[in-house]
PDB file of C-alpha atoms in Angstrom:
ATOM      1  CA  UNK F   1     -29.249 -49.279 176.649  1.00  0.00           C
ATOM      2  CA  UNK F   2     -29.852 -49.630 172.866  1.00  0.00           C
ATOM      3  CA  UNK F   3     -29.641 -46.233 170.518  1.00  0.00           C
ATOM      4  CA  UNK F   4     -33.322 -46.848 169.597  1.00  0.00           C
ATOM      5  CA  UNK F   5     -34.145 -46.781 173.341  1.00  0.00           C
ATOM      6  CA  UNK F   6     -32.073 -43.695 173.803  1.00  0.00           C
ATOM      7  CA  UNK F   7     -33.505 -42.723 170.845  1.00  0.00           C
ATOM      8  CA  UNK F   8     -37.103 -42.515 172.568  1.00  0.00           C
ATOM      9  CA  UNK F   9     -36.254 -41.542 175.903  1.00  0.00           C
ATOM     10  CA  UNK F  10     -34.711 -38.101 174.389  1.00  0.00           C
ATOM     11  CA  UNK F  11     -37.667 -37.272 172.504  1.00  0.00           C
ATOM     12  CA  UNK F  12     -40.286 -38.643 174.239  1.00  0.00           C
ATOM     13  CA  UNK F  13     -42.776 -35.630 174.361  1.00  0.00           C
ATOM     14  CA  UNK F  14     -42.422 -35.748 170.522  1.00  0.00           C
ATOM     15  CA  UNK F  15     -43.888 -39.269 170.244  1.00  0.00           C
ATOM     16  CA  UNK F  16     -46.167 -38.566 172.632  1.00  0.00           C
ATOM     17  CA  UNK F  17     -47.460 -35.627 171.387  1.00  0.00           C
ATOM     18  CA  UNK F  18     -47.672 -37.050 167.707  1.00  0.00           C
ATOM     19  CA  UNK F  19     -49.384 -40.078 169.694  1.00  0.00           C
ATOM     20  CA  UNK F  20     -52.091 -37.910 171.158  1.00  0.00           C
ATOM     21  CA  UNK F  21     -52.348 -35.698 167.307  1.00  0.00           C
ATOM     22  CA  UNK F  22     -52.967 -39.209 165.728  1.00  0.00           C
ATOM     23  CA  UNK F  23     -55.115 -40.542 168.125  1.00  0.00           C
ATOM     24  CA  UNK F  24     -57.418 -37.436 167.924  1.00  0.00           C
ATOM     25  CA  UNK F  25     -57.534 -36.616 164.082  1.00  0.00           C
ATOM     26  CA  UNK F  26     -57.045 -40.396 162.829  1.00  0.00           C
ATOM     27  CA  UNK F  27     -60.364 -40.268 161.418  1.00  0.00           C
ATOM     28  CA  UNK F  28     -60.164 -36.764 159.788  1.00  0.00           C
ATOM     29  CA  UNK F  29     -57.022 -38.203 158.151  1.00  0.00           C
ATOM     30  CA  UNK F  30     -58.288 -41.516 156.763  1.00  0.00           C
ATOM     31  CA  UNK F  31     -60.878 -39.603 155.100  1.00  0.00           C
ATOM     32  CA  UNK F  32     -58.965 -36.791 153.720  1.00  0.00           C
ATOM     33  CA  UNK F  33     -56.722 -39.922 152.177  1.00  0.00           C
ATOM     34  CA  UNK F  34     -59.655 -42.767 151.404  1.00  0.00           C
ATOM     35  CA  UNK F  35     -62.056 -39.897 149.529  1.00  0.00           C
ATOM     36  CA  UNK F  36     -59.702 -39.107 146.607  1.00  0.00           C
ATOM     37  CA  UNK F  37     -59.268 -42.754 146.233  1.00  0.00           C
ATOM     38  CA  UNK F  38     -62.703 -43.229 146.194  1.00  0.00           C
ATOM     39  CA  UNK F  39     -63.625 -40.773 144.248  1.00  0.00           C
ATOM     40  CA  UNK F  40     -60.897 -41.818 141.039  1.00  0.00           C
ATOM     41  CA  UNK F  41     -62.509 -45.564 141.830  1.00  0.00           C
ATOM     42  CA  UNK F  42     -66.121 -44.505 140.746  1.00  0.00           C
ATOM     43  CA  UNK F  43     -64.753 -41.686 137.937  1.00  0.00           C
ATOM     44  CA  UNK F  44     -66.897 -42.410 134.828  1.00  0.00           C
ATOM     45  CA  UNK F  45     -69.063 -44.747 136.432  1.00  0.00           C
ATOM     46  CA  UNK F  46     -72.141 -42.436 137.628  1.00  0.00           C
ATOM     47  CA  UNK F  47     -75.432 -42.756 137.281  1.00  0.00           C
ATOM     48  CA  UNK F  48     -77.972 -40.031 136.695  1.00  0.00           C
ATOM     49  CA  UNK F  49     -81.412 -40.525 137.534  1.00  0.00           C
ATOM     50  CA  UNK F  50     -84.445 -38.274 135.945  1.00  0.00           C
ATOM     51  CA  UNK F  51     -87.553 -39.312 138.585  1.00  0.00           C
ATOM     52  CA  UNK F  52     -89.302 -36.469 140.131  1.00  0.00           C
ATOM     53  CA  UNK F  53     -90.575 -36.917 143.688  1.00  0.00           C
ATOM     54  CA  UNK F  54     -93.830 -38.503 143.231  1.00  0.00           C
ATOM     55  CA  UNK F  55     -92.302 -41.407 140.351  1.00  0.00           C
ATOM     56  CA  UNK F  56     -89.415 -41.849 142.950  1.00  0.00           C
ATOM     57  CA  UNK F  57     -92.470 -42.917 146.058  1.00  0.00           C
ATOM     58  CA  UNK F  58     -94.324 -45.014 143.663  1.00  0.00           C
ATOM     59  CA  UNK F  59     -91.923 -47.017 142.355  1.00  0.00           C
ATOM     60  CA  UNK F  60     -89.624 -47.546 145.532  1.00  0.00           C
ATOM     61  CA  UNK F  61     -93.009 -48.086 147.674  1.00  0.00           C
ATOM     62  CA  UNK F  62     -92.734 -45.406 150.516  1.00  0.00           C
ATOM     63  CA  UNK F  63     -96.292 -44.476 150.412  1.00  0.00           C
ATOM     64  CA  UNK F  64     -97.109 -47.913 150.939  1.00  0.00           C
ATOM     65  CA  UNK F  65     -94.919 -48.885 153.347  1.00  0.00           C
ATOM     66  CA  UNK F  66     -96.021 -46.036 155.333  1.00  0.00           C
ATOM     67  CA  UNK F  67     -99.926 -46.536 155.205  1.00  0.00           C
ATOM     68  CA  UNK F  68    -100.292 -48.357 158.982  1.00  0.00           C
ATOM     69  CA  UNK F  69     -97.967 -45.459 160.609  1.00  0.00           C
ATOM     70  CA  UNK F  70     -99.869 -43.606 163.305  1.00  0.00           C
ATOM     71  CA  UNK F  71     -98.096 -39.973 163.427  1.00  0.00           C
ATOM     72  CA  UNK F  72     -98.221 -38.429 166.512  1.00  0.00           C
ATOM     73  CA  UNK F  73     -99.165 -35.100 167.168  1.00  0.00           C
ATOM     74  CA  UNK F  74     -98.419 -32.617 169.716  1.00  0.00           C
ATOM     75  CA  UNK F  75    -100.744 -29.307 169.762  1.00  0.00           C
ATOM     76  CA  UNK F  76     -99.318 -27.871 171.862  1.00  0.00           C
ATOM     77  CA  UNK F  77     -95.561 -27.142 170.159  1.00  0.00           C
ATOM     78  CA  UNK F  78     -97.088 -27.597 166.766  1.00  0.00           C
ATOM     79  CA  UNK F  79     -98.335 -24.813 164.982  1.00  0.00           C
ATOM     80  CA  UNK F  80     -97.568 -21.594 166.867  1.00  0.00           C
ATOM     81  CA  UNK F  81     -94.623 -19.524 165.900  1.00  0.00           C
ATOM     82  CA  UNK F  82     -91.714 -18.828 168.191  1.00  0.00           C
ATOM     83  CA  UNK F  83     -91.825 -15.557 170.449  1.00  0.00           C
ATOM     84  CA  UNK F  84     -88.220 -15.154 171.332  1.00  0.00           C
ATOM     85  CA  UNK F  85     -85.770 -16.927 168.775  1.00  0.00           C
ATOM     86  CA  UNK F  86     -83.148 -19.200 169.971  1.00  0.00           C
ATOM     87  CA  UNK F  87     -80.063 -16.899 169.410  1.00  0.00           C
TER      88      UNK F  87
END
């Protein structure tokens, strides 16, 4: 039996625990590593935008794209105050 196989058999619980931990938290670990790299990559390349919401709507065409939208109102729920809080 090879030394690697003996080592794995001796510490199989450690390897399985480590594998489960990495499987459960791999996205968080990648985010913790990648976020500082992305911040360094974009450092000094920020763009500041000074627009009022009305200017942004006219320039982006939001008002035109929502012009023919039909809004559904639910009169039973809208406009009534909650009698009992959720929590």
